[in-house]
Amino acid sequence: MTSDAAADAFMARALGLAREALPDGDVPVGAVVVDAAGQIIGLGRNTRERDADPTGHAEIVALREAAAARGEWRLDDCTLYVTLEPCTMCAGAIVQSRIAHLVFGAWDEKAGAVGSLWDVVRDRRLNHRPEVTSGVRAEESSELLQEFFRDHRA
């Protein structure tokens, strides 16, 4: 597990990636995969609008990059930092990739699958359950999303 200062720094990087999604009209969500040595091996931000890809969620993009960097799909000693509680698709990918620790910012009351609507990553029927930490830079993550949707709907 990383220190609070390291978690804050990695989440700051994820927030920066989230902001990069704004010019493309994508929901501002960012994700960072960090290995056991504390090195960033995967970066992602939402790209659904930019790429016309329904799987273009920040977590999926970051997991793909991390797996490519490693040359294997198992990320069992890695931590995923993401600005928003993962949806069911992303929660499933987190379980499948064997991520050791998931850290997220804001809760997603409408689509969250790590405790809000479902709790996919802690389902005892699955063969892998990552450690979960929520609420890291949650206020900043929430404000970024609220601003996006307020502007998007105006």
GROMACS .gro file of N, CA, C and O in nm, residues 1 27 59 79-80 127 134 153:
model
   32
    1MET      N    1   0.085  -0.118   0.000
    1MET     CA    2   0.000   0.000   0.000
    1MET      C    3   0.089   0.124   0.000
    1MET      O    4   0.193   0.128   0.064
   27VAL      N    5  -1.643   1.273  -2.073
   27VAL     CA    6  -1.661   1.290  -1.929
   27VAL      C    7  -1.522   1.289  -1.865
   27VAL      O    8  -1.441   1.200  -1.894
   59GLU      N    9  -1.027   0.373  -1.700
   59GLU     CA   10  -0.969   0.252  -1.638
   59GLU      C   11  -0.925   0.152  -1.743
   59GLU      O   12  -0.816   0.094  -1.733
   79THR      N   13  -0.146  -0.096  -0.841
   79THR     CA   14  -0.255  -0.016  -0.786
   79THR      C   15  -0.312   0.068  -0.899
   79THR      O   16  -0.237   0.127  -0.977
   80LEU      N   17  -0.444   0.073  -0.905
   80LEU     CA   18  -0.514   0.157  -1.001
   80LEU      C   19  -0.575   0.275  -0.926
   80LEU      O   20  -0.650   0.256  -0.831
  127ASN      N   21  -1.289  -1.494  -0.807
  127ASN     CA   22  -1.160  -1.549  -0.763
  127ASN      C   23  -1.057  -1.443  -0.724
  127ASN      O   24  -0.949  -1.477  -0.680
  134SER      N   25  -1.145   0.443  -0.096
  134SER     CA   26  -1.229   0.542  -0.164
  134SER      C   27  -1.208   0.680  -0.102
  134SER      O   28  -1.155   0.694   0.007
  153ARG      N   29  -2.499   2.031  -2.007
  153ARG     CA   30  -2.644   2.036  -2.014
  153ARG      C   31  -2.697   2.177  -2.043
  153ARG      O   32  -2.813   2.194  -2.072
   0.00000   0.00000   0.00000
